[in-house]
Amino acid sequence: MLKKDKIRLLDNKRLKKNILNQVVKNPILENVNSLLRMEQLYEAGIKEIRTKLEILDSEFKVKYDHNPIHHIESRLKKPESIIKKAIDKDVTLTEKEIMRHIHDIAGIRVICNYIDDVYVVAQLLINQDDIKLIKIKDYIQNPKDNGYRSLHLVLEVPIFLAEGVQPIHVEVQLRTIAMDFWASLEHKLKYKTDNNVPEDIKKELIQCAMSISELDYKMQSIHNRLNNDSEIQ
Ligand code: GTP
Ligand code: MG
């Protein structure tokens, strides 16, 4: 073998070893199928929860002539964001560990009309036999310091596959239209200012959050009074 051919062979071996090392350090990259499988699973999780929510909403319309849900949004976390979050949280990059520790790969946002709707919808979802509540954070009863309000749930839902049942986690955020209005602006500001929202804007946002909360409770009270009046008539 010529010397230059030997060098090329050695270089190829080194290159392969390098790639192999990266794959061992990041096992999930070893298997593109694994990412595709996860995508399919979590997409199914979103469909399951969305359908449950739609059924509850239409049942309420028929029974009480009221739609508790204004609209539903959903998103699947991108593979690069999943990997980034796993690295930040010190989670080993395997399918099993990621599925166990990252709860928001599948995310659903439920925008309700009134505050009571948020709690009724959440409770009805949690009560369903095939749903397990993994985590609940009530930022409505306990708003964040910046004024953020929402009810966060992490639910476990079974996905029935040909090969068996696979339980997965879905993050559900429930909030009113007013809370969503506030959160969207705050999120945009955080994004635009690289998380360094100026102090005067922060203060104004806290005030807005308080006004919005007051408005939510007033609207709820008017809605309740209207409902009670129509029951009496
Ligand atoms: P991660 O933030 O997802 O790592 O997990 P966690 O359990 O600490 O989060 P938490 O349940 O507090 O929030 C999860 C999601 O809620 C975030 O990814 C946002 O979508 C939303 N959220 C939480 N806090 C805020 C906030 O202050 N402002 C806005 N606009 N959204 C928020
Ligand atoms: Mg998140």
mmCIF file of C-alpha atoms and ligand atoms in Angstrom:
data_model
loop_
_atom_site.group_PDB
_atom_site.id
_atom_site.type_symbol
_atom_site.label_atom_id
_atom_site.label_comp_id
_atom_site.label_asym_id
_atom_site.label_seq_id
_atom_site.Cartn_x
_atom_site.Cartn_y
_atom_site.Cartn_z
ATOM 1 C CA MET A 1 0.000 0.000 0.000
ATOM 2 C CA LEU A 2 1.283 3.472 -0.886
ATOM 3 C CA LYS A 3 2.106 5.821 2.008
ATOM 4 C CA LYS A 4 -0.512 8.383 0.956
ATOM 5 C CA ASP A 5 -3.187 5.638 0.788
ATOM 6 C CA LYS A 6 -2.208 4.501 4.297
ATOM 7 C CA ILE A 7 -2.584 8.092 5.575
ATOM 8 C CA ARG A 8 -6.030 8.391 3.918
ATOM 9 C CA LEU A 9 -7.120 5.130 5.546
ATOM 10 C CA LEU A 10 -5.929 6.310 8.944
ATOM 11 C CA ASP A 11 -7.730 9.658 8.487
ATOM 12 C CA ASN A 12 -10.941 7.835 7.593
ATOM 13 C CA LYS A 13 -10.623 5.668 10.695
ATOM 14 C CA ARG A 14 -10.034 8.755 12.864
ATOM 15 C CA LEU A 15 -13.073 10.462 11.340
ATOM 16 C CA LYS A 16 -15.252 7.427 11.978
ATOM 17 C CA LYS A 17 -14.007 7.195 15.591
ATOM 18 C CA ASN A 18 -14.820 10.858 16.091
ATOM 19 C CA ILE A 19 -18.377 10.441 14.821
ATOM 20 C CA LEU A 20 -18.799 7.298 16.906
ATOM 21 C CA ASN A 21 -17.670 9.162 20.023
ATOM 22 C CA GLN A 22 -20.269 11.850 19.412
ATOM 23 C CA VAL A 23 -22.981 9.240 18.970
ATOM 24 C CA VAL A 24 -21.990 7.514 22.218
ATOM 25 C CA LYS A 25 -22.074 10.854 24.038
ATOM 26 C CA ASN A 26 -25.472 11.633 22.468
ATOM 27 C CA PRO A 27 -27.138 8.218 22.211
ATOM 28 C CA ILE A 28 -30.400 9.628 20.867
ATOM 29 C CA LEU A 29 -28.594 10.898 17.763
ATOM 30 C CA GLU A 30 -27.687 7.282 17.061
ATOM 31 C CA ASN A 31 -31.219 6.587 16.068
ATOM 32 C CA VAL A 32 -33.233 8.911 13.890
ATOM 33 C CA ASN A 33 -36.059 6.380 14.132
ATOM 34 C CA SER A 34 -36.186 7.042 17.845
ATOM 35 C CA LEU A 35 -36.915 10.733 17.220
ATOM 36 C CA LEU A 36 -39.555 9.872 14.617
ATOM 37 C CA ARG A 37 -41.167 7.383 17.008
ATOM 38 C CA MET A 38 -41.269 9.988 19.773
ATOM 39 C CA GLU A 39 -42.776 12.539 17.402
ATOM 40 C CA GLN A 40 -45.508 10.080 16.419
ATOM 41 C CA LEU A 41 -46.218 9.191 20.083
ATOM 42 C CA TYR A 42 -46.481 12.773 21.292
ATOM 43 C CA GLU A 43 -48.553 13.799 18.272
ATOM 44 C CA ALA A 44 -50.936 10.997 19.296
ATOM 45 C CA GLY A 45 -50.949 12.347 22.881
ATOM 46 C CA ILE A 46 -51.963 15.787 21.638
ATOM 47 C CA LYS A 47 -54.770 14.240 19.558
ATOM 48 C CA GLU A 48 -56.037 12.219 22.557
ATOM 49 C CA ILE A 49 -56.197 15.203 24.922
ATOM 50 C CA ARG A 50 -57.554 17.548 22.258
ATOM 51 C CA THR A 51 -60.382 15.113 21.497
ATOM 52 C CA LYS A 52 -61.214 14.773 25.201
ATOM 53 C CA LEU A 53 -61.368 18.572 25.500
ATOM 54 C CA GLU A 54 -63.537 18.932 22.403
ATOM 55 C CA ILE A 55 -65.964 16.293 23.701
ATOM 56 C CA LEU A 56 -66.241 18.061 27.079
ATOM 57 C CA ASP A 57 -66.812 21.391 25.375
ATOM 58 C CA SER A 58 -69.587 20.115 23.123
ATOM 59 C CA GLU A 59 -71.232 18.269 26.026
ATOM 60 C CA PHE A 60 -71.368 21.549 27.948
ATOM 61 C CA LYS A 61 -72.872 23.331 24.958
ATOM 62 C CA VAL A 62 -75.693 20.787 24.748
ATOM 63 C CA LYS A 63 -76.295 20.538 28.524
ATOM 64 C CA TYR A 64 -75.758 24.107 29.687
ATOM 65 C CA ASP A 65 -75.825 26.148 26.476
ATOM 66 C CA HIS A 66 -72.301 27.349 27.278
ATOM 67 C CA ASN A 67 -68.915 26.627 25.712
ATOM 68 C CA PRO A 68 -66.275 26.623 28.467
ATOM 69 C CA ILE A 69 -63.450 26.504 25.893
ATOM 70 C CA HIS A 70 -62.812 29.476 23.659
ATOM 71 C CA HIS A 71 -60.102 27.723 21.633
ATOM 72 C CA ILE A 72 -57.270 25.182 21.881
ATOM 73 C CA GLU A 73 -53.669 25.540 20.708
ATOM 74 C CA SER A 74 -51.058 22.816 20.594
ATOM 75 C CA ARG A 75 -47.423 22.380 19.712
ATOM 76 C CA LEU A 76 -44.792 19.673 19.560
ATOM 77 C CA LYS A 77 -41.357 20.614 20.939
ATOM 78 C CA LYS A 78 -38.696 20.615 18.222
ATOM 79 C CA PRO A 79 -35.951 17.932 18.522
ATOM 80 C CA GLU A 80 -33.238 20.602 18.998
ATOM 81 C CA SER A 81 -35.230 22.211 21.852
ATOM 82 C CA ILE A 82 -35.777 18.795 23.463
ATOM 83 C CA ILE A 83 -32.061 18.054 23.352
ATOM 84 C CA LYS A 84 -31.174 21.542 24.633
ATOM 85 C CA LYS A 85 -33.602 21.200 27.565
ATOM 86 C CA ALA A 86 -32.309 17.706 28.360
ATOM 87 C CA ILE A 87 -28.724 18.990 28.436
ATOM 88 C CA ASP A 88 -29.754 21.985 30.624
ATOM 89 C CA LYS A 89 -31.555 19.642 33.037
ATOM 90 C CA ASP A 90 -28.725 17.075 33.058
ATOM 91 C CA VAL A 91 -30.981 14.414 31.576
ATOM 92 C CA THR A 92 -29.207 11.568 29.759
ATOM 93 C CA LEU A 93 -29.881 11.757 26.043
ATOM 94 C CA THR A 94 -31.768 8.503 25.682
ATOM 95 C CA GLU A 95 -35.374 8.119 24.583
ATOM 96 C CA LYS A 96 -36.342 6.586 27.943
ATOM 97 C CA GLU A 97 -34.774 9.299 30.103
ATOM 98 C CA ILE A 98 -36.045 12.132 27.918
ATOM 99 C CA MET A 99 -39.582 10.726 28.003
ATOM 100 C CA ARG A 100 -39.382 10.379 31.783
ATOM 101 C CA HIS A 101 -37.995 13.825 32.608
ATOM 102 C CA ILE A 102 -39.107 16.264 29.907
ATOM 103 C CA HIS A 103 -42.800 16.878 30.444
ATOM 104 C CA ASP A 104 -43.536 19.441 27.778
ATOM 105 C CA ILE A 105 -42.636 17.662 24.534
ATOM 106 C CA ALA A 106 -46.365 17.710 23.804
ATOM 107 C CA GLY A 107 -47.976 20.984 24.869
ATOM 108 C CA ILE A 108 -51.625 21.985 24.785
ATOM 109 C CA ARG A 109 -52.980 25.423 25.688
ATOM 110 C CA VAL A 110 -56.662 25.656 26.550
ATOM 111 C CA ILE A 111 -58.074 29.161 26.402
ATOM 112 C CA CYS A 112 -61.295 29.367 28.400
ATOM 113 C CA ASN A 113 -63.955 32.032 28.590
ATOM 114 C CA TYR A 114 -64.191 32.345 32.398
ATOM 115 C CA ILE A 115 -62.058 31.437 35.438
ATOM 116 C CA ASP A 116 -64.546 28.802 36.642
ATOM 117 C CA ASP A 117 -64.325 27.156 33.208
ATOM 118 C CA VAL A 118 -60.561 26.700 33.701
ATOM 119 C CA TYR A 119 -61.092 24.705 36.903
ATOM 120 C CA VAL A 120 -64.126 22.762 35.640
ATOM 121 C CA VAL A 121 -62.342 21.673 32.454
ATOM 122 C CA ALA A 122 -59.148 20.765 34.376
ATOM 123 C CA GLN A 123 -61.066 18.727 36.956
ATOM 124 C CA LEU A 124 -63.127 16.864 34.356
ATOM 125 C CA LEU A 125 -59.964 15.983 32.467
ATOM 126 C CA ILE A 126 -58.108 14.817 35.594
ATOM 127 C CA ASN A 127 -61.126 12.713 36.683
ATOM 128 C CA GLN A 128 -61.077 10.620 33.498
ATOM 129 C CA ASP A 129 -60.100 7.001 34.184
ATOM 130 C CA ASP A 130 -57.276 6.790 31.651
ATOM 131 C CA ILE A 131 -55.653 10.054 32.745
ATOM 132 C CA LYS A 132 -53.111 10.317 35.543
ATOM 133 C CA LEU A 133 -52.170 13.666 37.076
ATOM 134 C CA ILE A 134 -48.388 13.890 37.342
ATOM 135 C CA LYS A 135 -47.969 17.543 38.334
ATOM 136 C CA ILE A 136 -50.182 20.579 38.946
ATOM 137 C CA LYS A 137 -49.111 24.211 39.329
ATOM 138 C CA ASP A 138 -51.826 26.727 40.078
ATOM 139 C CA TYR A 139 -50.494 30.106 39.007
ATOM 140 C CA ILE A 140 -54.046 31.500 39.278
ATOM 141 C CA GLN A 141 -54.306 30.992 43.045
ATOM 142 C CA ASN A 142 -50.560 31.700 43.332
ATOM 143 C CA PRO A 143 -49.587 34.068 40.508
ATOM 144 C CA LYS A 144 -45.907 34.415 39.640
ATOM 145 C CA ASP A 145 -44.158 37.599 40.829
ATOM 146 C CA ASN A 146 -44.246 38.998 37.299
ATOM 147 C CA GLY A 147 -48.059 38.664 37.252
ATOM 148 C CA TYR A 148 -48.286 35.437 35.193
ATOM 149 C CA ARG A 149 -51.530 33.504 35.753
ATOM 150 C CA SER A 150 -52.479 30.072 34.370
ATOM 151 C CA LEU A 151 -53.235 26.579 35.593
ATOM 152 C CA HIS A 152 -50.540 24.086 34.534
ATOM 153 C CA LEU A 153 -51.059 20.335 34.484
ATOM 154 C CA VAL A 154 -48.774 17.513 33.459
ATOM 155 C CA LEU A 155 -50.947 14.555 32.520
ATOM 156 C CA GLU A 156 -50.034 10.988 31.705
ATOM 157 C CA VAL A 157 -52.093 9.536 28.878
ATOM 158 C CA PRO A 158 -51.861 5.997 27.476
ATOM 159 C CA ILE A 159 -51.199 5.632 23.756
ATOM 160 C CA PHE A 160 -52.439 2.319 22.362
ATOM 161 C CA LEU A 161 -49.975 1.045 19.774
ATOM 162 C CA ALA A 162 -49.797 -2.223 17.838
ATOM 163 C CA GLU A 163 -46.920 -3.311 20.099
ATOM 164 C CA GLY A 164 -48.692 -2.396 23.365
ATOM 165 C CA VAL A 165 -49.550 0.575 25.546
ATOM 166 C CA GLN A 166 -47.112 3.458 25.904
ATOM 167 C CA PRO A 167 -47.922 6.088 28.554
ATOM 168 C CA ILE A 168 -46.671 9.587 27.735
ATOM 169 C CA HIS A 169 -46.713 13.016 29.401
ATOM 170 C CA VAL A 170 -48.582 16.007 28.017
ATOM 171 C CA GLU A 171 -48.329 19.532 29.454
ATOM 172 C CA VAL A 172 -51.680 21.329 29.546
ATOM 173 C CA GLN A 173 -51.850 25.043 30.257
ATOM 174 C CA LEU A 174 -55.331 26.380 30.996
ATOM 175 C CA ARG A 175 -56.070 30.098 31.185
ATOM 176 C CA THR A 176 -58.752 32.675 30.398
ATOM 177 C CA ILE A 177 -58.762 34.831 27.261
ATOM 178 C CA ALA A 178 -57.633 37.787 29.400
ATOM 179 C CA MET A 179 -54.749 35.826 30.971
ATOM 180 C CA ASP A 180 -53.713 34.659 27.500
ATOM 181 C CA PHE A 181 -53.762 38.236 26.197
ATOM 182 C CA TRP A 182 -51.371 39.218 29.009
ATOM 183 C CA ALA A 183 -49.080 36.169 28.656
ATOM 184 C CA SER A 184 -48.713 36.671 24.888
ATOM 185 C CA LEU A 185 -47.541 40.263 25.298
ATOM 186 C CA GLU A 186 -45.225 39.394 28.188
ATOM 187 C CA HIS A 187 -43.738 36.499 26.217
ATOM 188 C CA LYS A 188 -43.152 38.721 23.185
ATOM 189 C CA LEU A 189 -41.440 41.336 25.371
ATOM 190 C CA LYS A 190 -39.211 38.727 27.031
ATOM 191 C CA TYR A 191 -38.261 37.423 23.605
ATOM 192 C CA LYS A 192 -37.640 40.875 22.097
ATOM 193 C CA THR A 193 -35.590 42.152 25.025
ATOM 194 C CA ASP A 194 -33.641 38.902 25.529
ATOM 195 C CA ASN A 195 -35.318 38.374 28.909
ATOM 196 C CA ASN A 196 -34.201 41.835 30.151
ATOM 197 C CA VAL A 197 -37.595 43.550 30.260
ATOM 198 C CA PRO A 198 -37.047 47.173 31.433
ATOM 199 C CA GLU A 199 -38.098 47.795 35.068
ATOM 200 C CA ASP A 200 -40.818 50.374 34.211
ATOM 201 C CA ILE A 201 -42.438 47.937 31.761
ATOM 202 C CA LYS A 202 -42.206 45.137 34.350
ATOM 203 C CA LYS A 203 -44.132 47.314 36.838
ATOM 204 C CA GLU A 204 -46.756 48.214 34.236
ATOM 205 C CA LEU A 205 -47.149 44.552 33.344
ATOM 206 C CA ILE A 206 -47.767 43.645 37.003
ATOM 207 C CA GLN A 207 -50.436 46.359 37.151
ATOM 208 C CA CYS A 208 -52.004 45.068 33.909
ATOM 209 C CA ALA A 209 -52.042 41.545 35.354
ATOM 210 C CA MET A 210 -53.914 42.814 38.420
ATOM 211 C CA SER A 211 -56.459 44.746 36.315
ATOM 212 C CA ILE A 212 -56.949 41.693 34.119
ATOM 213 C CA SER A 213 -57.518 39.490 37.158
ATOM 214 C CA GLU A 214 -60.086 41.951 38.539
ATOM 215 C CA LEU A 215 -61.794 41.997 35.137
ATOM 216 C CA ASP A 216 -61.849 38.178 35.002
ATOM 217 C CA TYR A 217 -63.611 37.966 38.387
ATOM 218 C CA LYS A 218 -66.100 40.732 37.432
ATOM 219 C CA MET A 219 -66.937 38.989 34.145
ATOM 220 C CA GLN A 220 -67.348 35.710 36.018
ATOM 221 C CA SER A 221 -69.738 37.337 38.472
ATOM 222 C CA ILE A 222 -71.852 38.906 35.677
ATOM 223 C CA HIS A 223 -71.905 35.566 33.866
ATOM 224 C CA ASN A 224 -73.058 33.773 37.047
ATOM 225 C CA ARG A 225 -75.786 36.357 37.658
ATOM 226 C CA LEU A 226 -77.052 36.025 34.086
ATOM 227 C CA ASN A 227 -77.115 32.225 34.443
ATOM 228 C CA ASN A 228 -78.966 32.372 37.768
ATOM 229 C CA ASP A 229 -81.511 34.858 36.347
ATOM 230 C CA SER A 230 -82.210 32.647 33.342
ATOM 231 C CA GLU A 231 -82.685 29.654 35.671
ATOM 232 C CA ILE A 232 -85.272 31.633 37.728
ATOM 233 C CA GLN A 233 -87.261 32.807 34.657
HETATM 234 P P1 GTP B 1 -40.116 24.557 32.110
HETATM 235 O O1 GTP B 1 -40.225 26.062 32.219
HETATM 236 O O2 GTP B 1 -40.918 24.051 30.932
HETATM 237 O O3 GTP B 1 -38.716 24.082 32.115
HETATM 238 O O4 GTP B 1 -40.719 23.817 33.370
HETATM 239 P P2 GTP B 1 -41.358 24.355 34.698
HETATM 240 O O5 GTP B 1 -42.084 23.240 35.350
HETATM 241 O O6 GTP B 1 -40.356 25.083 35.503
HETATM 242 O O7 GTP B 1 -42.304 25.396 34.081
HETATM 243 P P3 GTP B 1 -43.709 26.029 34.422
HETATM 244 O O8 GTP B 1 -44.782 25.002 34.628
HETATM 245 O O9 GTP B 1 -43.548 27.085 35.465
HETATM 246 O O10 GTP B 1 -43.946 26.732 33.006
HETATM 247 C C1 GTP B 1 -44.025 26.021 31.819
HETATM 248 C C2 GTP B 1 -44.483 26.922 30.687
HETATM 249 O O11 GTP B 1 -45.446 27.887 31.131
HETATM 250 C C3 GTP B 1 -43.420 27.759 30.038
HETATM 251 O O12 GTP B 1 -42.714 27.026 29.078
HETATM 252 C C4 GTP B 1 -44.260 28.883 29.407
HETATM 253 O O13 GTP B 1 -44.930 28.436 28.231
HETATM 254 C C5 GTP B 1 -45.314 29.120 30.469
HETATM 255 N N1 GTP B 1 -44.873 30.151 31.429
HETATM 256 C C6 GTP B 1 -44.383 29.932 32.671
HETATM 257 N N2 GTP B 1 -44.067 31.096 33.261
HETATM 258 C C7 GTP B 1 -44.363 32.079 32.392
HETATM 259 C C8 GTP B 1 -44.248 33.520 32.430
HETATM 260 O O14 GTP B 1 -43.803 34.122 33.391
HETATM 261 N N3 GTP B 1 -44.674 34.194 31.312
HETATM 262 C C9 GTP B 1 -45.192 33.575 30.217
HETATM 263 N N4 GTP B 1 -45.576 34.338 29.184
HETATM 264 N N5 GTP B 1 -45.289 32.220 30.146
HETATM 265 C C10 GTP B 1 -44.882 31.493 31.213
HETATM 266 MG MG MG B 2 -41.876 24.630 28.482
#
